[in-house]
Amino acid sequence: MLQLIKLLNFRFILLGAVSLALAGCANNRFANELVSTNKIALAELSPTLRFEQEVMVTRLGQVLDEANLPPMEKANLYFERGVIYDSLGLWSLARYDFSKAIEFNSKMAAAYNYLGLYLLLEDDYDSSVDAFNAVLELDPNYDYTRLNRGLAFYYSGRYGETERDLLRFYEADKTDPYRALWLYFNELELNPKEAKDNLIQRSKNLSKEFWGTNIVRYFLGDLSLSQLRDKMDKQAEPNSSQYAEILTETYFYLAKQKLKLNQVGEATSLFRLAIANQVFNFVEYRFALFELSQLRGTQTQPAVVGNN
């Protein structure tokens, strides 16, 4: 376990260096305007929190290796360790633990939900949908699986099925701006003439308790970019975990907006800034990585030469 802790610490040192390099990639006008000129808009996660997570991983590993536990208890401990690995960005280790959790408890819906996410991020859309279907069969009220299955449909171009899941997810909490934003992005593909009008109507119910409400207001023209940046700085202390989360969300959704406008360079810079904050367990972090992977795949595809 000492070797694992050293590995975790090395990973974060490495990611910290990568973060600065990624921030340097934001060399276009829009990203430079969003990022304050007197500082790099990145936040560090608490070393204390990381250490506590590493200690918990060690303890859980010792219990799993040494204690004679009933299957259900083993499943819960594997799941708990998997969640910690996921939050640390160690997704291969997390995936192993979630698979072990299901091995000991085949009805653990939350573990299937995580596995479905990993399959989606690997472009295995059909298998991810199967995993999310399994979640909903086990627990029809598992709300966030509607979002995850909707995203599997969205990224595979099945926008009608996406609308069904994301609309149901939105209707479960109309105060949540992130639910409205994902619906908006899908409706830009499905029915672009109505997408903004729908977002305007949905914005009336959004709670100011969510940072994402400010992002919606920016999309609708109620906030300028400089006003949005000022609100970011006032919302949370720099270098706090909350600040990292706000930056991750803001960069991601603004990148999605730029991508829809076909401003690929600016979108790429903003996606890179989103992952630089290392909020590994946020949907915006996961899909910023995924979007960058998709963009790289598009750029490396060979040109098709027609026959004369």
PDB file of C-alpha atoms in Angstrom:
ATOM      1  CA  MET A   1       0.000   0.000   0.000  1.00  0.00           C
ATOM      2  CA  LEU A   2       2.947   2.362   0.585  1.00  0.00           C
ATOM      3  CA  GLN A   3       3.843   1.930  -3.073  1.00  0.00           C
ATOM      4  CA  LEU A   4       0.258   2.847  -4.043  1.00  0.00           C
ATOM      5  CA  ILE A   5       0.395   6.040  -1.943  1.00  0.00           C
ATOM      6  CA  LYS A   6       3.680   7.017  -3.627  1.00  0.00           C
ATOM      7  CA  LEU A   7       2.049   6.398  -6.990  1.00  0.00           C
ATOM      8  CA  LEU A   8      -0.899   8.622  -6.044  1.00  0.00           C
ATOM      9  CA  ASN A   9       1.399  11.429  -4.884  1.00  0.00           C
ATOM     10  CA  PHE A  10       3.481  11.210  -8.055  1.00  0.00           C
ATOM     11  CA  ARG A  11       0.323  11.355 -10.156  1.00  0.00           C
ATOM     12  CA  PHE A  12      -0.748  14.621  -8.569  1.00  0.00           C
ATOM     13  CA  ILE A  13       2.732  16.175  -8.930  1.00  0.00           C
ATOM     14  CA  LEU A  14       2.690  15.211 -12.589  1.00  0.00           C
ATOM     15  CA  LEU A  15      -0.850  16.508 -13.114  1.00  0.00           C
ATOM     16  CA  GLY A  16       0.065  19.802 -11.479  1.00  0.00           C
ATOM     17  CA  ALA A  17       2.812  20.323 -14.042  1.00  0.00           C
ATOM     18  CA  VAL A  18       0.497  19.294 -16.858  1.00  0.00           C
ATOM     19  CA  SER A  19      -2.117  21.771 -15.606  1.00  0.00           C
ATOM     20  CA  LEU A  20       0.249  24.693 -16.074  1.00  0.00           C
ATOM     21  CA  ALA A  21       1.095  23.494 -19.555  1.00  0.00           C
ATOM     22  CA  LEU A  22      -2.569  23.194 -20.406  1.00  0.00           C
ATOM     23  CA  ALA A  23      -3.259  26.692 -19.154  1.00  0.00           C
ATOM     24  CA  GLY A  24      -0.549  27.938 -21.475  1.00  0.00           C
ATOM     25  CA  CYS A  25      -2.486  26.460 -24.377  1.00  0.00           C
ATOM     26  CA  ALA A  26      -5.244  29.034 -23.870  1.00  0.00           C
ATOM     27  CA  ASN A  27      -3.612  31.422 -26.314  1.00  0.00           C
ATOM     28  CA  ASN A  28      -6.674  32.618 -28.205  1.00  0.00           C
ATOM     29  CA  ARG A  29      -8.560  35.847 -27.612  1.00  0.00           C
ATOM     30  CA  PHE A  30     -11.658  34.392 -25.955  1.00  0.00           C
ATOM     31  CA  ALA A  31      -9.801  32.164 -23.494  1.00  0.00           C
ATOM     32  CA  ASN A  32      -7.361  34.972 -22.647  1.00  0.00           C
ATOM     33  CA  GLU A  33     -10.270  37.303 -21.962  1.00  0.00           C
ATOM     34  CA  LEU A  34     -11.904  34.760 -19.661  1.00  0.00           C
ATOM     35  CA  VAL A  35      -8.702  33.946 -17.775  1.00  0.00           C
ATOM     36  CA  SER A  36      -7.565  36.833 -15.586  1.00  0.00           C
ATOM     37  CA  THR A  37      -4.376  38.387 -16.895  1.00  0.00           C
ATOM     38  CA  ASN A  38      -2.793  38.692 -13.439  1.00  0.00           C
ATOM     39  CA  LYS A  39      -3.073  35.006 -12.571  1.00  0.00           C
ATOM     40  CA  ILE A  40      -3.668  31.604 -14.079  1.00  0.00           C
ATOM     41  CA  ALA A  41      -7.247  30.620 -13.300  1.00  0.00           C
ATOM     42  CA  LEU A  42      -6.475  27.215 -11.864  1.00  0.00           C
ATOM     43  CA  ALA A  43      -7.288  25.921  -8.417  1.00  0.00           C
ATOM     44  CA  GLU A  44      -5.414  23.416  -6.282  1.00  0.00           C
ATOM     45  CA  LEU A  45      -7.312  20.721  -4.457  1.00  0.00           C
ATOM     46  CA  SER A  46      -6.548  20.434  -0.760  1.00  0.00           C
ATOM     47  CA  PRO A  47      -3.451  18.301  -0.027  1.00  0.00           C
ATOM     48  CA  THR A  48      -5.116  17.384   3.282  1.00  0.00           C
ATOM     49  CA  LEU A  49      -8.156  15.985   1.479  1.00  0.00           C
ATOM     50  CA  ARG A  50      -5.949  14.014  -0.911  1.00  0.00           C
ATOM     51  CA  PHE A  51      -3.965  12.566   2.002  1.00  0.00           C
ATOM     52  CA  GLU A  52      -7.163  11.559   3.802  1.00  0.00           C
ATOM     53  CA  GLN A  53      -8.393   9.800   0.645  1.00  0.00           C
ATOM     54  CA  GLU A  54      -5.086   7.966   0.277  1.00  0.00           C
ATOM     55  CA  VAL A  55      -5.218   6.832   3.910  1.00  0.00           C
ATOM     56  CA  MET A  56      -8.788   5.591   3.408  1.00  0.00           C
ATOM     57  CA  VAL A  57      -7.718   3.635   0.315  1.00  0.00           C
ATOM     58  CA  THR A  58      -4.991   1.968   2.385  1.00  0.00           C
ATOM     59  CA  ARG A  59      -7.369   1.062   5.200  1.00  0.00           C
ATOM     60  CA  LEU A  60     -10.021  -0.312   2.877  1.00  0.00           C
ATOM     61  CA  GLY A  61      -7.395  -2.400   1.104  1.00  0.00           C
ATOM     62  CA  GLN A  62      -6.188  -3.865   4.385  1.00  0.00           C
ATOM     63  CA  VAL A  63      -9.722  -4.803   5.427  1.00  0.00           C
ATOM     64  CA  LEU A  64     -10.481  -6.391   2.058  1.00  0.00           C
ATOM     65  CA  ASP A  65      -7.207  -8.368   2.135  1.00  0.00           C
ATOM     66  CA  GLU A  66      -7.304  -9.515   5.757  1.00  0.00           C
ATOM     67  CA  ALA A  67     -10.901  -9.678   7.001  1.00  0.00           C
ATOM     68  CA  ASN A  68     -13.292 -12.565   6.431  1.00  0.00           C
ATOM     69  CA  LEU A  69     -16.343 -10.608   5.262  1.00  0.00           C
ATOM     70  CA  PRO A  70     -19.768 -11.633   3.944  1.00  0.00           C
ATOM     71  CA  PRO A  71     -20.289 -10.927   0.213  1.00  0.00           C
ATOM     72  CA  MET A  72     -22.582  -7.918   0.683  1.00  0.00           C
ATOM     73  CA  GLU A  73     -20.104  -6.203   2.982  1.00  0.00           C
ATOM     74  CA  LYS A  74     -17.254  -6.908   0.566  1.00  0.00           C
ATOM     75  CA  ALA A  75     -19.315  -5.408  -2.245  1.00  0.00           C
ATOM     76  CA  ASN A  76     -19.871  -2.238  -0.218  1.00  0.00           C
ATOM     77  CA  LEU A  77     -16.179  -1.870   0.609  1.00  0.00           C
ATOM     78  CA  TYR A  78     -15.099  -2.419  -2.999  1.00  0.00           C
ATOM     79  CA  PHE A  79     -17.657   0.173  -4.067  1.00  0.00           C
ATOM     80  CA  GLU A  80     -16.475   2.655  -1.432  1.00  0.00           C
ATOM     81  CA  ARG A  81     -12.852   2.261  -2.519  1.00  0.00           C
ATOM     82  CA  GLY A  82     -13.904   2.547  -6.155  1.00  0.00           C
ATOM     83  CA  VAL A  83     -15.574   5.889  -5.458  1.00  0.00           C
ATOM     84  CA  ILE A  84     -12.349   7.180  -3.872  1.00  0.00           C
ATOM     85  CA  TYR A  85     -10.257   5.959  -6.800  1.00  0.00           C
ATOM     86  CA  ASP A  86     -12.712   7.661  -9.150  1.00  0.00           C
ATOM     87  CA  SER A  87     -12.408  10.962  -7.278  1.00  0.00           C
ATOM     88  CA  LEU A  88      -8.612  10.675  -7.530  1.00  0.00           C
ATOM     89  CA  GLY A  89      -8.788  10.153 -11.289  1.00  0.00           C
ATOM     90  CA  LEU A  90      -7.553   6.546 -11.033  1.00  0.00           C
ATOM     91  CA  TRP A  91     -10.310   5.246 -13.233  1.00  0.00           C
ATOM     92  CA  SER A  92      -8.789   1.861 -14.129  1.00  0.00           C
ATOM     93  CA  LEU A  93      -8.489   0.981 -10.439  1.00  0.00           C
ATOM     94  CA  ALA A  94     -11.994   2.319  -9.823  1.00  0.00           C
ATOM     95  CA  ARG A  95     -13.392   0.235 -12.661  1.00  0.00           C
ATOM     96  CA  TYR A  96     -11.811  -2.900 -11.220  1.00  0.00           C
ATOM     97  CA  ASP A  97     -13.358  -2.208  -7.823  1.00  0.00           C
ATOM     98  CA  PHE A  98     -16.814  -1.525  -9.247  1.00  0.00           C
ATOM     99  CA  SER A  99     -16.608  -4.792 -11.189  1.00  0.00           C
ATOM    100  CA  LYS A 100     -15.653  -6.610  -7.978  1.00  0.00           C
ATOM    101  CA  ALA A 101     -18.556  -4.934  -6.171  1.00  0.00           C
ATOM    102  CA  ILE A 102     -20.956  -6.333  -8.760  1.00  0.00           C
ATOM    103  CA  GLU A 103     -19.296  -9.733  -8.470  1.00  0.00           C
ATOM    104  CA  PHE A 104     -20.244  -9.815  -4.783  1.00  0.00           C
ATOM    105  CA  ASN A 105     -23.592  -8.022  -5.214  1.00  0.00           C
ATOM    106  CA  SER A 106     -25.095  -8.337  -8.677  1.00  0.00           C
ATOM    107  CA  LYS A 107     -27.891  -5.890  -7.792  1.00  0.00           C
ATOM    108  CA  MET A 108     -25.704  -2.895  -6.933  1.00  0.00           C
ATOM    109  CA  ALA A 109     -27.183  -0.261  -9.237  1.00  0.00           C
ATOM    110  CA  ALA A 110     -24.644   2.452  -8.382  1.00  0.00           C
ATOM    111  CA  ALA A 111     -21.734   0.254  -9.501  1.00  0.00           C
ATOM    112  CA  TYR A 112     -23.403  -0.418 -12.864  1.00  0.00           C
ATOM    113  CA  ASN A 113     -23.869   3.337 -13.231  1.00  0.00           C
ATOM    114  CA  TYR A 114     -20.123   3.967 -12.855  1.00  0.00           C
ATOM    115  CA  LEU A 115     -19.267   1.148 -15.254  1.00  0.00           C
ATOM    116  CA  GLY A 116     -21.688   2.578 -17.789  1.00  0.00           C
ATOM    117  CA  LEU A 117     -19.890   5.914 -17.579  1.00  0.00           C
ATOM    118  CA  TYR A 118     -16.497   4.327 -18.217  1.00  0.00           C
ATOM    119  CA  LEU A 119     -17.896   2.410 -21.201  1.00  0.00           C
ATOM    120  CA  LEU A 120     -19.376   5.627 -22.586  1.00  0.00           C
ATOM    121  CA  LEU A 121     -16.042   7.422 -22.255  1.00  0.00           C
ATOM    122  CA  GLU A 122     -14.473   4.581 -24.247  1.00  0.00           C
ATOM    123  CA  ASP A 123     -16.911   5.160 -27.141  1.00  0.00           C
ATOM    124  CA  ASP A 124     -18.686   1.865 -26.370  1.00  0.00           C
ATOM    125  CA  TYR A 125     -22.145   3.408 -26.601  1.00  0.00           C
ATOM    126  CA  ASP A 126     -24.192   0.219 -26.867  1.00  0.00           C
ATOM    127  CA  SER A 127     -22.549  -1.399 -23.847  1.00  0.00           C
ATOM    128  CA  SER A 128     -22.891   1.795 -21.818  1.00  0.00           C
ATOM    129  CA  VAL A 129     -26.623   1.959 -22.625  1.00  0.00           C
ATOM    130  CA  ASP A 130     -26.940  -1.683 -21.545  1.00  0.00           C
ATOM    131  CA  ALA A 131     -25.292  -0.823 -18.226  1.00  0.00           C
ATOM    132  CA  PHE A 132     -27.571   2.178 -17.688  1.00  0.00           C
ATOM    133  CA  ASN A 133     -30.598   0.057 -18.590  1.00  0.00           C
ATOM    134  CA  ALA A 134     -29.488  -2.401 -15.905  1.00  0.00           C
ATOM    135  CA  VAL A 135     -29.363   0.445 -13.381  1.00  0.00           C
ATOM    136  CA  LEU A 136     -32.901   1.556 -14.190  1.00  0.00           C
ATOM    137  CA  GLU A 137     -34.195  -2.015 -14.033  1.00  0.00           C
ATOM    138  CA  LEU A 138     -32.722  -2.355 -10.548  1.00  0.00           C
ATOM    139  CA  ASP A 139     -33.730   1.146  -9.438  1.00  0.00           C
ATOM    140  CA  PRO A 140     -36.140   3.089 -11.700  1.00  0.00           C
ATOM    141  CA  ASN A 141     -35.649   6.178  -9.520  1.00  0.00           C
ATOM    142  CA  TYR A 142     -31.879   6.359  -9.988  1.00  0.00           C
ATOM    143  CA  ASP A 143     -32.112   9.900 -11.336  1.00  0.00           C
ATOM    144  CA  TYR A 144     -28.603  10.552 -12.655  1.00  0.00           C
ATOM    145  CA  THR A 145     -28.675   7.475 -14.842  1.00  0.00           C
ATOM    146  CA  ARG A 146     -31.214   9.384 -16.976  1.00  0.00           C
ATOM    147  CA  LEU A 147     -28.512  11.982 -17.555  1.00  0.00           C
ATOM    148  CA  ASN A 148     -25.819   9.394 -18.228  1.00  0.00           C
ATOM    149  CA  ARG A 149     -27.925   7.362 -20.645  1.00  0.00           C
ATOM    150  CA  GLY A 150     -29.019  10.603 -22.279  1.00  0.00           C
ATOM    151  CA  LEU A 151     -25.363  11.508 -22.815  1.00  0.00           C
ATOM    152  CA  ALA A 152     -24.697   8.081 -24.334  1.00  0.00           C
ATOM    153  CA  PHE A 153     -27.491   8.781 -26.815  1.00  0.00           C
ATOM    154  CA  TYR A 154     -26.309  12.382 -27.345  1.00  0.00           C
ATOM    155  CA  TYR A 155     -22.731  11.462 -28.209  1.00  0.00           C
ATOM    156  CA  SER A 156     -23.888   8.670 -30.507  1.00  0.00           C
ATOM    157  CA  GLY A 157     -26.163  11.105 -32.391  1.00  0.00           C
ATOM    158  CA  ARG A 158     -29.493   9.663 -31.175  1.00  0.00           C
ATOM    159  CA  TYR A 159     -30.934  13.061 -30.266  1.00  0.00           C
ATOM    160  CA  GLY A 160     -34.579  11.998 -30.050  1.00  0.00           C
ATOM    161  CA  GLU A 161     -33.764   9.389 -27.413  1.00  0.00           C
ATOM    162  CA  THR A 162     -31.497  11.901 -25.700  1.00  0.00           C
ATOM    163  CA  GLU A 163     -34.390  14.350 -25.433  1.00  0.00           C
ATOM    164  CA  ARG A 164     -36.567  11.736 -23.764  1.00  0.00           C
ATOM    165  CA  ASP A 165     -34.007  11.011 -21.023  1.00  0.00           C
ATOM    166  CA  LEU A 166     -32.759  14.571 -20.502  1.00  0.00           C
ATOM    167  CA  LEU A 167     -36.291  15.984 -20.385  1.00  0.00           C
ATOM    168  CA  ARG A 168     -37.246  13.500 -17.682  1.00  0.00           C
ATOM    169  CA  PHE A 169     -34.026  14.317 -15.827  1.00  0.00           C
ATOM    170  CA  TYR A 170     -34.781  18.059 -16.086  1.00  0.00           C
ATOM    171  CA  GLU A 171     -38.370  17.682 -14.929  1.00  0.00           C
ATOM    172  CA  ALA A 172     -37.164  15.971 -11.744  1.00  0.00           C
ATOM    173  CA  ASP A 173     -35.539  19.276 -10.688  1.00  0.00           C
ATOM    174  CA  LYS A 174     -36.349  22.352 -12.759  1.00  0.00           C
ATOM    175  CA  THR A 175     -34.223  24.564 -10.511  1.00  0.00           C
ATOM    176  CA  ASP A 176     -30.987  22.859 -11.653  1.00  0.00           C
ATOM    177  CA  PRO A 177     -29.266  24.853 -14.455  1.00  0.00           C
ATOM    178  CA  TYR A 178     -27.058  21.946 -15.527  1.00  0.00           C
ATOM    179  CA  ARG A 179     -30.123  19.927 -16.485  1.00  0.00           C
ATOM    180  CA  ALA A 180     -31.362  22.890 -18.542  1.00  0.00           C
ATOM    181  CA  LEU A 181     -27.945  23.325 -20.194  1.00  0.00           C
ATOM    182  CA  TRP A 182     -27.702  19.715 -21.368  1.00  0.00           C
ATOM    183  CA  LEU A 183     -31.230  19.916 -22.750  1.00  0.00           C
ATOM    184  CA  TYR A 184     -30.226  23.119 -24.543  1.00  0.00           C
ATOM    185  CA  PHE A 185     -27.200  21.495 -26.186  1.00  0.00           C
ATOM    186  CA  ASN A 186     -29.285  18.542 -27.320  1.00  0.00           C
ATOM    187  CA  GLU A 187     -32.039  20.793 -28.669  1.00  0.00           C
ATOM    188  CA  LEU A 188     -29.445  22.735 -30.667  1.00  0.00           C
ATOM    189  CA  GLU A 189     -28.995  19.456 -32.561  1.00  0.00           C
ATOM    190  CA  LEU A 190     -32.610  18.319 -32.529  1.00  0.00           C
ATOM    191  CA  ASN A 191     -34.542  21.563 -33.005  1.00  0.00           C
ATOM    192  CA  PRO A 192     -32.183  24.577 -33.113  1.00  0.00           C
ATOM    193  CA  LYS A 193     -34.917  27.119 -33.861  1.00  0.00           C
ATOM    194  CA  GLU A 194     -36.584  26.417 -30.520  1.00  0.00           C
ATOM    195  CA  ALA A 195     -33.507  25.693 -28.374  1.00  0.00           C
ATOM    196  CA  LYS A 196     -32.835  29.227 -27.144  1.00  0.00           C
ATOM    197  CA  ASP A 197     -36.519  30.008 -26.563  1.00  0.00           C
ATOM    198  CA  ASN A 198     -36.785  26.846 -24.474  1.00  0.00           C
ATOM    199  CA  LEU A 199     -33.700  27.848 -22.475  1.00  0.00           C
ATOM    200  CA  ILE A 200     -35.208  31.293 -21.844  1.00  0.00           C
ATOM    201  CA  GLN A 201     -38.384  29.703 -20.473  1.00  0.00           C
ATOM    202  CA  ARG A 202     -36.464  27.211 -18.336  1.00  0.00           C
ATOM    203  CA  SER A 203     -34.180  29.922 -16.972  1.00  0.00           C
ATOM    204  CA  LYS A 204     -37.138  31.431 -15.086  1.00  0.00           C
ATOM    205  CA  ASN A 205     -37.192  28.482 -12.671  1.00  0.00           C
ATOM    206  CA  LEU A 206     -33.444  28.193 -12.023  1.00  0.00           C
ATOM    207  CA  SER A 207     -32.051  28.550  -8.529  1.00  0.00           C
ATOM    208  CA  LYS A 208     -29.368  31.142  -7.804  1.00  0.00           C
ATOM    209  CA  GLU A 209     -27.870  28.620  -5.397  1.00  0.00           C
ATOM    210  CA  PHE A 210     -26.292  26.876  -8.397  1.00  0.00           C
ATOM    211  CA  TRP A 211     -23.248  28.447 -10.046  1.00  0.00           C
ATOM    212  CA  GLY A 212     -24.505  27.164 -13.405  1.00  0.00           C
ATOM    213  CA  THR A 213     -27.366  29.670 -13.349  1.00  0.00           C
ATOM    214  CA  ASN A 214     -24.741  32.326 -14.096  1.00  0.00           C
ATOM    215  CA  ILE A 215     -23.581  30.331 -17.104  1.00  0.00           C
ATOM    216  CA  VAL A 216     -27.164  30.195 -18.395  1.00  0.00           C
ATOM    217  CA  ARG A 217     -27.452  33.970 -17.905  1.00  0.00           C
ATOM    218  CA  TYR A 218     -24.254  34.428 -19.929  1.00  0.00           C
ATOM    219  CA  PHE A 219     -25.619  32.243 -22.728  1.00  0.00           C
ATOM    220  CA  LEU A 220     -28.780  34.356 -22.803  1.00  0.00           C
ATOM    221  CA  GLY A 221     -26.845  37.633 -22.918  1.00  0.00           C
ATOM    222  CA  ASP A 222     -27.762  38.758 -19.400  1.00  0.00           C
ATOM    223  CA  LEU A 223     -24.097  38.725 -18.324  1.00  0.00           C
ATOM    224  CA  SER A 224     -20.997  39.811 -20.215  1.00  0.00           C
ATOM    225  CA  LEU A 225     -17.858  37.682 -20.155  1.00  0.00           C
ATOM    226  CA  SER A 226     -16.126  40.112 -17.780  1.00  0.00           C
ATOM    227  CA  GLN A 227     -19.173  40.067 -15.463  1.00  0.00           C
ATOM    228  CA  LEU A 228     -19.148  36.277 -15.481  1.00  0.00           C
ATOM    229  CA  ARG A 229     -15.456  36.277 -14.603  1.00  0.00           C
ATOM    230  CA  ASP A 230     -16.031  38.752 -11.772  1.00  0.00           C
ATOM    231  CA  LYS A 231     -18.774  36.536 -10.367  1.00  0.00           C
ATOM    232  CA  MET A 232     -16.416  33.565 -10.524  1.00  0.00           C
ATOM    233  CA  ASP A 233     -13.875  35.414  -8.399  1.00  0.00           C
ATOM    234  CA  LYS A 234     -16.506  36.528  -5.874  1.00  0.00           C
ATOM    235  CA  GLN A 235     -18.233  33.150  -5.600  1.00  0.00           C
ATOM    236  CA  ALA A 236     -15.353  31.252  -4.011  1.00  0.00           C
ATOM    237  CA  GLU A 237     -11.876  31.701  -2.580  1.00  0.00           C
ATOM    238  CA  PRO A 238      -9.104  31.229  -5.184  1.00  0.00           C
ATOM    239  CA  ASN A 239      -7.322  27.862  -4.939  1.00  0.00           C
ATOM    240  CA  SER A 240     -10.253  26.333  -3.052  1.00  0.00           C
ATOM    241  CA  SER A 241     -12.005  23.158  -4.147  1.00  0.00           C
ATOM    242  CA  GLN A 242     -15.176  25.170  -4.799  1.00  0.00           C
ATOM    243  CA  TYR A 243     -13.235  27.506  -7.089  1.00  0.00           C
ATOM    244  CA  ALA A 244     -11.847  24.510  -8.988  1.00  0.00           C
ATOM    245  CA  GLU A 245     -15.373  23.178  -9.468  1.00  0.00           C
ATOM    246  CA  ILE A 246     -16.682  26.540 -10.710  1.00  0.00           C
ATOM    247  CA  LEU A 247     -13.826  26.859 -13.189  1.00  0.00           C
ATOM    248  CA  THR A 248     -14.296  23.307 -14.455  1.00  0.00           C
ATOM    249  CA  GLU A 249     -18.004  23.870 -15.092  1.00  0.00           C
ATOM    250  CA  THR A 250     -17.547  27.307 -16.667  1.00  0.00           C
ATOM    251  CA  TYR A 251     -14.751  26.316 -19.030  1.00  0.00           C
ATOM    252  CA  PHE A 252     -16.610  23.186 -20.116  1.00  0.00           C
ATOM    253  CA  TYR A 253     -19.945  24.782 -20.988  1.00  0.00           C
ATOM    254  CA  LEU A 254     -18.296  27.744 -22.703  1.00  0.00           C
ATOM    255  CA  ALA A 255     -16.228  25.269 -24.704  1.00  0.00           C
ATOM    256  CA  LYS A 256     -19.427  23.486 -25.766  1.00  0.00           C
ATOM    257  CA  GLN A 257     -20.834  26.833 -26.905  1.00  0.00           C
ATOM    258  CA  LYS A 258     -17.686  27.589 -28.929  1.00  0.00           C
ATOM    259  CA  LEU A 259     -17.736  24.120 -30.468  1.00  0.00           C
ATOM    260  CA  LYS A 260     -21.314  24.631 -31.613  1.00  0.00           C
ATOM    261  CA  LEU A 261     -20.175  27.880 -33.277  1.00  0.00           C
ATOM    262  CA  ASN A 262     -17.463  25.829 -35.036  1.00  0.00           C
ATOM    263  CA  GLN A 263     -14.731  27.760 -33.220  1.00  0.00           C
ATOM    264  CA  VAL A 264     -12.713  24.613 -32.664  1.00  0.00           C
ATOM    265  CA  GLY A 265      -9.459  26.238 -31.534  1.00  0.00           C
ATOM    266  CA  GLU A 266     -11.135  28.236 -28.783  1.00  0.00           C
ATOM    267  CA  ALA A 267     -13.231  25.248 -27.751  1.00  0.00           C
ATOM    268  CA  THR A 268     -10.109  23.096 -27.498  1.00  0.00           C
ATOM    269  CA  SER A 269      -8.350  25.649 -25.279  1.00  0.00           C
ATOM    270  CA  LEU A 270     -11.358  25.863 -22.965  1.00  0.00           C
ATOM    271  CA  PHE A 271     -11.732  22.080 -22.724  1.00  0.00           C
ATOM    272  CA  ARG A 272      -8.052  21.909 -21.757  1.00  0.00           C
ATOM    273  CA  LEU A 273      -8.596  24.517 -19.069  1.00  0.00           C
ATOM    274  CA  ALA A 274     -11.561  22.499 -17.775  1.00  0.00           C
ATOM    275  CA  ILE A 275      -9.440  19.398 -17.227  1.00  0.00           C
ATOM    276  CA  ALA A 276      -6.539  21.411 -15.800  1.00  0.00           C
ATOM    277  CA  ASN A 277      -8.455  21.849 -12.538  1.00  0.00           C
ATOM    278  CA  GLN A 278      -8.471  18.071 -11.954  1.00  0.00           C
ATOM    279  CA  VAL A 279     -12.022  17.753 -10.600  1.00  0.00           C
ATOM    280  CA  PHE A 280     -11.974  14.148 -11.716  1.00  0.00           C
ATOM    281  CA  ASN A 281     -15.445  13.086 -10.591  1.00  0.00           C
ATOM    282  CA  PHE A 282     -17.343  15.971 -12.245  1.00  0.00           C
ATOM    283  CA  VAL A 283     -19.288  15.186 -15.398  1.00  0.00           C
ATOM    284  CA  GLU A 284     -17.729  18.316 -16.942  1.00  0.00           C
ATOM    285  CA  TYR A 285     -14.204  17.015 -16.330  1.00  0.00           C
ATOM    286  CA  ARG A 286     -15.009  13.589 -17.737  1.00  0.00           C
ATOM    287  CA  PHE A 287     -16.613  14.952 -20.873  1.00  0.00           C
ATOM    288  CA  ALA A 288     -14.006  17.657 -21.446  1.00  0.00           C
ATOM    289  CA  LEU A 289     -11.530  14.786 -21.768  1.00  0.00           C
ATOM    290  CA  PHE A 290     -13.977  12.939 -23.983  1.00  0.00           C
ATOM    291  CA  GLU A 291     -14.584  15.967 -26.223  1.00  0.00           C
ATOM    292  CA  LEU A 292     -10.839  16.493 -26.642  1.00  0.00           C
ATOM    293  CA  SER A 293     -10.473  12.838 -27.596  1.00  0.00           C
ATOM    294  CA  GLN A 294     -13.240  13.221 -30.176  1.00  0.00           C
ATOM    295  CA  LEU A 295     -11.616  16.365 -31.578  1.00  0.00           C
ATOM    296  CA  ARG A 296      -8.245  14.631 -31.885  1.00  0.00           C
ATOM    297  CA  GLY A 297      -9.932  11.742 -33.684  1.00  0.00           C
ATOM    298  CA  THR A 298     -11.578  14.124 -36.134  1.00  0.00           C
ATOM    299  CA  GLN A 299      -8.336  15.972 -36.809  1.00  0.00           C
ATOM    300  CA  THR A 300      -6.306  12.799 -37.411  1.00  0.00           C
ATOM    301  CA  GLN A 301      -8.769  11.187 -39.808  1.00  0.00           C
ATOM    302  CA  PRO A 302      -7.251  10.948 -43.310  1.00  0.00           C
ATOM    303  CA  ALA A 303      -8.919  12.938 -46.049  1.00  0.00           C
ATOM    304  CA  VAL A 304     -11.185  10.892 -48.332  1.00  0.00           C
ATOM    305  CA  VAL A 305     -10.062  11.091 -51.949  1.00  0.00           C
ATOM    306  CA  GLY A 306     -12.772  10.409 -54.498  1.00  0.00           C
ATOM    307  CA  ASN A 307     -12.317   8.333 -57.626  1.00  0.00           C
ATOM    308  CA  ASN A 308     -12.027  10.245 -60.888  1.00  0.00           C
TER     309      ASN A 308
END
